[in-house]
mmCIF file of C-alpha atoms in Angstrom:
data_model
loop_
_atom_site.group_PDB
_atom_site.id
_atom_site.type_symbol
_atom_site.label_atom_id
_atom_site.label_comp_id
_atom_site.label_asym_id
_atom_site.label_seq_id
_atom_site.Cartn_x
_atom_site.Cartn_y
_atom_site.Cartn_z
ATOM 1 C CA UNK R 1 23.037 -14.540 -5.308
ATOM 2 C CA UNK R 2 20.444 -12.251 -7.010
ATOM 3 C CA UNK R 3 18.149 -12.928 -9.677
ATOM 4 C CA UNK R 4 15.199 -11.186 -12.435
ATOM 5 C CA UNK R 5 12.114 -13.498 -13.253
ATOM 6 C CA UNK R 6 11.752 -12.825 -16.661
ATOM 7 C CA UNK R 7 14.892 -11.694 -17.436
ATOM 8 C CA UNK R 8 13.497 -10.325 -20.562
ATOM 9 C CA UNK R 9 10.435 -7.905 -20.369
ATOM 10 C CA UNK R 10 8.378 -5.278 -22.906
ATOM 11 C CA UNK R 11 6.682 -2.700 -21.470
ATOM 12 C CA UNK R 12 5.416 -0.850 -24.442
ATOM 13 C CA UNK R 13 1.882 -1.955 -23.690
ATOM 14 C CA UNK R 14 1.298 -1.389 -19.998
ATOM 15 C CA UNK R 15 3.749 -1.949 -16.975
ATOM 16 C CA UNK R 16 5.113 -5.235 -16.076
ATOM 17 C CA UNK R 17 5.559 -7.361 -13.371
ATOM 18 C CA UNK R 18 8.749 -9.001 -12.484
ATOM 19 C CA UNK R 19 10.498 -11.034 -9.630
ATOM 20 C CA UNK R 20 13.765 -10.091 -7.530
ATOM 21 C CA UNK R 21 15.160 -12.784 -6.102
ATOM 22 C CA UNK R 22 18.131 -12.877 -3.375
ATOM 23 C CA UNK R 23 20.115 -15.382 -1.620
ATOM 24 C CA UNK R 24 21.275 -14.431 1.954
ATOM 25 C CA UNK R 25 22.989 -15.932 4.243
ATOM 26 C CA UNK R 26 24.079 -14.748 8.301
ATOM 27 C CA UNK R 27 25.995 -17.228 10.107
ATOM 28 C CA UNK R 28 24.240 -16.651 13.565
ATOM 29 C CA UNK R 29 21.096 -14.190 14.023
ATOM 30 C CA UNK R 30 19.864 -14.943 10.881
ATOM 31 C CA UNK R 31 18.884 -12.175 7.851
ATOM 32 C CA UNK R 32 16.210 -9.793 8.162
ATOM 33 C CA UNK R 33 14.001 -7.827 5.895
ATOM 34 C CA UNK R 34 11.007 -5.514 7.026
ATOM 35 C CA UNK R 35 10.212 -2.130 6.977
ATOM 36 C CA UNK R 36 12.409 -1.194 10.310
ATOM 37 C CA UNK R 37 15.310 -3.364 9.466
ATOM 38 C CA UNK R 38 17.536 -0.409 9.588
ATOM 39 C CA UNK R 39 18.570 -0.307 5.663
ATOM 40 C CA UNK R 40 16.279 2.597 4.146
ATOM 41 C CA UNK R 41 15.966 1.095 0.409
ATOM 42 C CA UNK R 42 16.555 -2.302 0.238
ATOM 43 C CA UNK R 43 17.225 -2.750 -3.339
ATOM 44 C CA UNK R 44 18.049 -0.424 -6.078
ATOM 45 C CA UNK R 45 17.551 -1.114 -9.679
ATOM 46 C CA UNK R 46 19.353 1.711 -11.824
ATOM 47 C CA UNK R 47 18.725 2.158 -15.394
ATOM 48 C CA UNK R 48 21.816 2.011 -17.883
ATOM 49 C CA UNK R 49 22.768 5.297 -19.029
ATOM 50 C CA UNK R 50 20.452 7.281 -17.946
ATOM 51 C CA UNK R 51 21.440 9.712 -15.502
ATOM 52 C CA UNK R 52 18.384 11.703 -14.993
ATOM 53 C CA UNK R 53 16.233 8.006 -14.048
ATOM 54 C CA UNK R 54 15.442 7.551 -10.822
ATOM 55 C CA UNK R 55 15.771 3.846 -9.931
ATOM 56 C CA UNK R 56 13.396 1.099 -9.271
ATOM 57 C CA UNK R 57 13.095 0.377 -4.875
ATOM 58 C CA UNK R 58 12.238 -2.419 -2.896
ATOM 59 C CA UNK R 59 11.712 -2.582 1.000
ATOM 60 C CA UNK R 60 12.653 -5.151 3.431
ATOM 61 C CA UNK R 61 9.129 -5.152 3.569
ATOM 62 C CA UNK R 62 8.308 -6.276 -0.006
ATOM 63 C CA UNK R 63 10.496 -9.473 0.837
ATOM 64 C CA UNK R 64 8.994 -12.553 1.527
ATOM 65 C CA UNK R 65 11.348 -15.747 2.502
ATOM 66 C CA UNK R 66 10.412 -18.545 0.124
ATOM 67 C CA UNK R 67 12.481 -21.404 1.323
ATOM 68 C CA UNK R 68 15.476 -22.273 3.383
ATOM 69 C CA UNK R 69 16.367 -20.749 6.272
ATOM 70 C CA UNK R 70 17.105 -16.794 7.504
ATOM 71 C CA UNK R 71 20.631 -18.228 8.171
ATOM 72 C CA UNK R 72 20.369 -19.142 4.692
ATOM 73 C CA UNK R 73 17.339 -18.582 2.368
ATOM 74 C CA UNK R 74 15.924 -17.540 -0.182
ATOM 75 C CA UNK R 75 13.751 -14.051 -0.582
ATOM 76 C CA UNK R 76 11.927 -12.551 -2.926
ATOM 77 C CA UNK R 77 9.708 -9.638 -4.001
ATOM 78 C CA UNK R 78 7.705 -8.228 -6.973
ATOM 79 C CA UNK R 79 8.062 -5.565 -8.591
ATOM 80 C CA UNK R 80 6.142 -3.048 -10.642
ATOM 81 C CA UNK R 81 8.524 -1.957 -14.200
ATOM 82 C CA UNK R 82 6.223 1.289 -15.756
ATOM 83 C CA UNK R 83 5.459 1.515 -19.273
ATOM 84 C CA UNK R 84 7.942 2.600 -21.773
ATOM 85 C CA UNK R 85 10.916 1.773 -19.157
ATOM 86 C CA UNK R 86 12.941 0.321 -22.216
ATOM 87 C CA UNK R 87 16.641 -0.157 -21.616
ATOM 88 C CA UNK R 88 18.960 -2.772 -19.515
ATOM 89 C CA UNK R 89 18.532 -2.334 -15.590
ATOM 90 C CA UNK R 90 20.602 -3.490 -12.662
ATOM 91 C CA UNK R 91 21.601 -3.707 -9.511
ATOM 92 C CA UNK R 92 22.916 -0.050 -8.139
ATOM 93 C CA UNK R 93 22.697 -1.377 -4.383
ATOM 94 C CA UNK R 94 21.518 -3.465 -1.814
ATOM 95 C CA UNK R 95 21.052 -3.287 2.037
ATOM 96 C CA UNK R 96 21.125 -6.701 3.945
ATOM 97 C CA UNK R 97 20.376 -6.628 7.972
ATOM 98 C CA UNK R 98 20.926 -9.310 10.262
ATOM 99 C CA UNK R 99 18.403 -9.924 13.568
ATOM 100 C CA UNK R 100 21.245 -8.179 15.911
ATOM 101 C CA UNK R 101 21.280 -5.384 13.661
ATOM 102 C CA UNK R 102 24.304 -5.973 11.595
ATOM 103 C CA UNK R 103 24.188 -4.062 8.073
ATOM 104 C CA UNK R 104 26.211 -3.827 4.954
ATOM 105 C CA UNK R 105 25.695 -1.664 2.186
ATOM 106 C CA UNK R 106 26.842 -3.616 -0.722
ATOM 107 C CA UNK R 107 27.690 -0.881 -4.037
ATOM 108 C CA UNK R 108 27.329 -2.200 -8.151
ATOM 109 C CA UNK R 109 30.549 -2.419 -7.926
ATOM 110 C CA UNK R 110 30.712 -4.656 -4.979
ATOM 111 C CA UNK R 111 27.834 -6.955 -6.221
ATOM 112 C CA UNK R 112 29.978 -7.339 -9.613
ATOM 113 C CA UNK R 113 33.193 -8.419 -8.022
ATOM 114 C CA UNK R 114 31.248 -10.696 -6.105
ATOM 115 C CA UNK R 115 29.447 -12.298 -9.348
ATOM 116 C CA UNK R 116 26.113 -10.712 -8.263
ATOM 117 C CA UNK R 117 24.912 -9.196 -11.644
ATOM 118 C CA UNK R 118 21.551 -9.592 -12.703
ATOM 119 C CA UNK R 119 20.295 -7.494 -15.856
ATOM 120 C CA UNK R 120 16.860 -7.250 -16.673
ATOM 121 C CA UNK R 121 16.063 -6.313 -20.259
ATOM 122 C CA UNK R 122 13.311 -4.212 -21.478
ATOM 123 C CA UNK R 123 12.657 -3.879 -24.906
ATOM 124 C CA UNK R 124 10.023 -1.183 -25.120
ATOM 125 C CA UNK R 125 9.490 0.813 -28.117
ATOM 126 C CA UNK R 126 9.439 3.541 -27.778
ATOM 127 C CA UNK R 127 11.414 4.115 -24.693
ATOM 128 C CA UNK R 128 11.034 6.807 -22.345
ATOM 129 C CA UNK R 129 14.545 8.306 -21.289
ATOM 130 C CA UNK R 130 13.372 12.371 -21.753
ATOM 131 C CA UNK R 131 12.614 13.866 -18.494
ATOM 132 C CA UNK R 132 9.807 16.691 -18.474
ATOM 133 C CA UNK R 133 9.580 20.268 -19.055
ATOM 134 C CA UNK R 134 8.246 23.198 -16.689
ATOM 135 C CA UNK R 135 6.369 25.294 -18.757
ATOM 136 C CA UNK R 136 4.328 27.269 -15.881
ATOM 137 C CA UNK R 137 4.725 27.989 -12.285
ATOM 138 C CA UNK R 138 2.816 30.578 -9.800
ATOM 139 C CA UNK R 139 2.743 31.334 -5.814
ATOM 140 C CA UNK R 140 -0.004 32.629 -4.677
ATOM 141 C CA UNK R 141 -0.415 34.613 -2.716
ATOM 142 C CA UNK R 142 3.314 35.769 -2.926
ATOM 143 C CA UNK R 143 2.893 37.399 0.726
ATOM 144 C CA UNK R 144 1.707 35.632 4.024
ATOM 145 C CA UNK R 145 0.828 36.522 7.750
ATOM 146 C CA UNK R 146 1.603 34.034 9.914
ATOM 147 C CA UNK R 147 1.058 36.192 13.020
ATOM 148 C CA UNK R 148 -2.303 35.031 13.960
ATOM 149 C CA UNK R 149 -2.567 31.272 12.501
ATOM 150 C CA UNK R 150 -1.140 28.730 9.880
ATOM 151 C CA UNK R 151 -1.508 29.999 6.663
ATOM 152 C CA UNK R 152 -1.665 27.864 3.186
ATOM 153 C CA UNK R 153 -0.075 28.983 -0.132
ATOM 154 C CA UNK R 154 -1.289 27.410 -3.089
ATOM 155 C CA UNK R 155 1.719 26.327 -6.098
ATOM 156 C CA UNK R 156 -0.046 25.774 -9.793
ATOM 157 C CA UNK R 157 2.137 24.485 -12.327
ATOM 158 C CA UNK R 158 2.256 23.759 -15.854
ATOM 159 C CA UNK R 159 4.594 20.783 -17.307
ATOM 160 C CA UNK R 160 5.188 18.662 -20.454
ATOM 161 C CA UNK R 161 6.479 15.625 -20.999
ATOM 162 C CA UNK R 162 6.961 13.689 -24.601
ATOM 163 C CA UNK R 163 6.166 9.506 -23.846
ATOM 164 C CA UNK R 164 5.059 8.471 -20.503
ATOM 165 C CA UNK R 165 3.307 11.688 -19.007
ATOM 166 C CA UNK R 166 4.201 13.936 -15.995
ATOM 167 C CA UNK R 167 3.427 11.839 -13.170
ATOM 168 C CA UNK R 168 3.402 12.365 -9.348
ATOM 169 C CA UNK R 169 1.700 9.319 -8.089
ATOM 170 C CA UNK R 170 2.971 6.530 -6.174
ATOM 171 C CA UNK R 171 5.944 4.181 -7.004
ATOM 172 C CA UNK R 172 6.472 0.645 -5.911
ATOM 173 C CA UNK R 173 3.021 0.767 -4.551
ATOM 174 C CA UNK R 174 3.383 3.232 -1.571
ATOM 175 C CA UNK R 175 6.195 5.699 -2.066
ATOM 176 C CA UNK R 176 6.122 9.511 -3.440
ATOM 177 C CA UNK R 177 8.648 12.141 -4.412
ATOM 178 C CA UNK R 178 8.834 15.400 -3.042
ATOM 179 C CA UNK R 179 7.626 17.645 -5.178
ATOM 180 C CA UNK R 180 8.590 20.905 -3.770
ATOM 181 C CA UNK R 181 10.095 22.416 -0.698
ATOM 182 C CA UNK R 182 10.705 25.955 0.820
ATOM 183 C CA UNK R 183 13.727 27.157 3.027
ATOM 184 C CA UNK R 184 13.271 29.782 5.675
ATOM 185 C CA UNK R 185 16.274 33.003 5.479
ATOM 186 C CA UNK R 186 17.831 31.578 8.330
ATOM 187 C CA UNK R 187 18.110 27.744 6.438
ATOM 188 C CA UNK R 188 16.768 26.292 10.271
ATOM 189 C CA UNK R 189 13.073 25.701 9.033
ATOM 190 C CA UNK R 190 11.030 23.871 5.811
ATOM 191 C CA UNK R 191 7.919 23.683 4.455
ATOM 192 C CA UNK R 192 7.398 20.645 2.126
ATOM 193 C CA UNK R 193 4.604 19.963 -0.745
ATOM 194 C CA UNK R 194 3.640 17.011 -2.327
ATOM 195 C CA UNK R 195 1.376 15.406 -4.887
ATOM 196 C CA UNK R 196 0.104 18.252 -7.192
ATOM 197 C CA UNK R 197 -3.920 17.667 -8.297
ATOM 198 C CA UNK R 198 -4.717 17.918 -11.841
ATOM 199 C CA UNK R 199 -6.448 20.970 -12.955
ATOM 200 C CA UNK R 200 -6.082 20.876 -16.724
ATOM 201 C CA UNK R 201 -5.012 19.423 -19.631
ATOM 202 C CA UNK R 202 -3.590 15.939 -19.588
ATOM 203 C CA UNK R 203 -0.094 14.129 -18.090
ATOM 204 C CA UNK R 204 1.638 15.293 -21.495
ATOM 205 C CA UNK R 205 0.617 18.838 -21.152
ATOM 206 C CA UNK R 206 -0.974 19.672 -17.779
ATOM 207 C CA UNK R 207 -1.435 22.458 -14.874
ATOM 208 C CA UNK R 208 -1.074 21.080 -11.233
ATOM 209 C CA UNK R 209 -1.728 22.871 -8.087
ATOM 210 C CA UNK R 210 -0.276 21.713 -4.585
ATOM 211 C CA UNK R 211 -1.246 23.332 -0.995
ATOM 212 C CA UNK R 212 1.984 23.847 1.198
ATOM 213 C CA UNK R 213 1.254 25.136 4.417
ATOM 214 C CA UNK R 214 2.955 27.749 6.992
ATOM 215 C CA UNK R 215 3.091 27.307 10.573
ATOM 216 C CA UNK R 216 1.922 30.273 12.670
ATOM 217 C CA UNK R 217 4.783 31.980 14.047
ATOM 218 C CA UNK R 218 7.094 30.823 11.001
ATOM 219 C CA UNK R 219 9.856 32.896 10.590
ATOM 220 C CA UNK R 220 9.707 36.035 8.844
ATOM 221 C CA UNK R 221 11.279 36.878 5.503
ATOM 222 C CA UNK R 222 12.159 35.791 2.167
ATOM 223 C CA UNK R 223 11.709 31.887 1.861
ATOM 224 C CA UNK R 224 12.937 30.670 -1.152
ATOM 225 C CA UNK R 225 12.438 27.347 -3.305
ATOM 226 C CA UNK R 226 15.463 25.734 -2.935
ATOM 227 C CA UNK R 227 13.719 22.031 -3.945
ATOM 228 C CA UNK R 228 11.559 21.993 -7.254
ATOM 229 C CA UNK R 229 11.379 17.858 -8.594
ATOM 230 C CA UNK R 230 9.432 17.028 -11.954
ATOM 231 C CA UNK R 231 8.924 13.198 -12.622
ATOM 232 C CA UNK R 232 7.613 11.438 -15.597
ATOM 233 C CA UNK R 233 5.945 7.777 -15.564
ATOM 234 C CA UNK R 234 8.594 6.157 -16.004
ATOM 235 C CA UNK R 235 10.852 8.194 -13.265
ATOM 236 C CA UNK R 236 13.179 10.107 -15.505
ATOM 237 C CA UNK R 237 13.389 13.628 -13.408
ATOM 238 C CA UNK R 238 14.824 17.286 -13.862
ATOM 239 C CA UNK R 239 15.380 19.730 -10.739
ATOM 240 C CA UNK R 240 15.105 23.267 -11.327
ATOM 241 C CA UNK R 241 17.207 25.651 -8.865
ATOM 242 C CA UNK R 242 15.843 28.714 -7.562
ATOM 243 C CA UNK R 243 18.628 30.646 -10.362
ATOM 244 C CA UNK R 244 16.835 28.205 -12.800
ATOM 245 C CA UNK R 245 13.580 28.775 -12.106
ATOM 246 C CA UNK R 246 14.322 32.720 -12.674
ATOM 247 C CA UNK R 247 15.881 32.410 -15.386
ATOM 248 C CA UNK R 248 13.180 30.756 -16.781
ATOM 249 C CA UNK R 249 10.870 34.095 -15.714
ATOM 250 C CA UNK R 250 9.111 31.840 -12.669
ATOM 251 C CA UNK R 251 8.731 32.711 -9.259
ATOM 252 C CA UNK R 252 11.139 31.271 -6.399
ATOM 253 C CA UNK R 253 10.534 32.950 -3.521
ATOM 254 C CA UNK R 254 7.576 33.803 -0.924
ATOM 255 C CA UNK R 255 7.363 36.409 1.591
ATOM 256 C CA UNK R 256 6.492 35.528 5.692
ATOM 257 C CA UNK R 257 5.744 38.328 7.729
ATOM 258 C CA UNK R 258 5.228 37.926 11.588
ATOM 259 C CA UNK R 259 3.816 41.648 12.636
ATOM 260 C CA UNK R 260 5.180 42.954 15.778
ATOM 261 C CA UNK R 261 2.680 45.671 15.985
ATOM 262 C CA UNK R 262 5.172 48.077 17.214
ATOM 263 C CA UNK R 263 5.972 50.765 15.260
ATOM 264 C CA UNK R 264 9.012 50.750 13.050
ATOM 265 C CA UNK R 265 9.698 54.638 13.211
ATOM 266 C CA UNK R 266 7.640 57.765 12.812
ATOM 267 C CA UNK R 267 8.101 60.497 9.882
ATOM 268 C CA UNK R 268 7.956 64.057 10.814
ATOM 269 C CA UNK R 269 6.323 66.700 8.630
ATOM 270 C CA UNK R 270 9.798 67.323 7.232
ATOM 271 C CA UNK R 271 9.510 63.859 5.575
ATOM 272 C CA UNK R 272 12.031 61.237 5.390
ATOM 273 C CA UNK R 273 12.426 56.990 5.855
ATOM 274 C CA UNK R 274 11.834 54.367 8.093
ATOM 275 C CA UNK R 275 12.700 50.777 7.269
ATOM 276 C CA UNK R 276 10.835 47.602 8.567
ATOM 277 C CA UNK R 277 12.330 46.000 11.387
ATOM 278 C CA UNK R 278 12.487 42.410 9.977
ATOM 279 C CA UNK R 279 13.254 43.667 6.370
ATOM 280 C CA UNK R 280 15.522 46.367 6.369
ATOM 281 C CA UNK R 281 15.792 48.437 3.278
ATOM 282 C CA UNK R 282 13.546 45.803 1.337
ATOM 283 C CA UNK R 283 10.580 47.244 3.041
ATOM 284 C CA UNK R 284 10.909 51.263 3.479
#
């Protein structure tokens, strides 16, 4: 069994707090919920009709047994629903692990045929179901050494968003969202950033800058930004592709160079080309 405690909520003055309830029971080791339990999201809470929402997550950690037994009890958890979250929510999934390390992954569809369906109403007005806008987005500087030492690039972007506010704090208390990620030529090596500071403006129209850093010795070429994430308040998102993010006039890639310090070629007096050993005709 599952349950939502209220049933019926309004965020359109501040976030609220609810309670998700489940009844579990394992015939012999007993059910288990913590942060290793082997399920990565416990719970998933998934927004009607809107696509481009990311869902509300639990832990095993967040779950606390309140009475019976782990062979059969019941757990619960609280949870944080933001502002402006208006619209019916459910149950997308849940992850139940035993104490010998049985685990089932149980789908909406699953949880309906089983009479597991829980909706929690929010009646905000207004409702937030727009994600936000890129409006600005630089690299700097577009062309790194790593020869000698790690090296950090510094990302500033602008974004807009129309209710809740560009956000890229935590959710649920202690999880955040990749923001941005970069993939070497050769697709074997990544360099992540996350949580963008404020510089400007305010979470409806703001610039951001994050600090992702190259290893020394990374590997040489064109890296390009293959992960770009924008997140309201609320969790409504939009990815932008690197063909997006062109055709938008923005920057999606980043030069490495590793210097060999051997020459690439000479050029007599009668003229003529030499191209860079790690980037061919790119680099002449």
């Amino acid at each position: 069994g599952a349950s939502f405690s209220p049933s019926t909520i309004n965020t359109s003055a501040g976030p609220q707090t609810i309670t998700v309830s489940l009844q579990v029971a394992d015939s012999q080791s007993g059910a288990v919920f913590s942060n290793s339990d082997g399920c990565v999201i416990d719970v998933n809470l998934s927004r009607a009709g809107a696509s481009a929402t990311q869902p509300l997550l639990l832990w095993g950690g967040n779950f606390t047994l309140v009475s019976g037994t782990a062979q059969n009890g019941l757990w619960r958890a609280t949870l944080t629903v933001p502002q402006y979250s208006g619209g019916n929510w459910s149950l997308s999934s849940v992850c139940l692990s035993d104490a010998a390390t049985n685990r089932v992954n149980l789908t909406s569809a699953q949880l309906t045929a089983m009479g597991i369906n829980p909706v929690l109403t929010d009646s905000s007005t207004p409702a937030d179901t727009t994600p936000p806008a890129l409006t600005g987005l630089s690299i700097a500087p577009p062309v790194v050494d790593t020869s000698s030492s790690s090296q950090k690039v510094t990302v500033t972007l602008s974004a807009s968003d129309d209710i809740s506010g560009v956000y890229f704090g935590l959710f649920n208390s202690y999880y955040t969202y990749l923001q941005a990620e970069f993939q070497s030529p050769s697709g074997n090596q990544y360099v992540a950033a996350y949580s963008p500071v404020p510089i400007a403006g305010t979470p409806l129209a703001g610039t951001w800058q994050l600090t992702a850093t190259w290893p020394q010795y990374s590997e040489q070429g064109t890296w390009t930004l293959t992960y770009f994430l924008l997140l309201d308040a609320v969790g409504n998102y939009a990815y932008y592709s690197p063909a997006q993010l062109t055709a938008l006039g923005f920057p999606s890639t980043i030069v490495i160079t590793k210097p060999s310090l051997t020459p690439d070629g000479t050029i007599g007096p009668s003229g003529g080309t030499v191209d860079d050993n790690a980037f061919g005709t790119r680099a002449s």
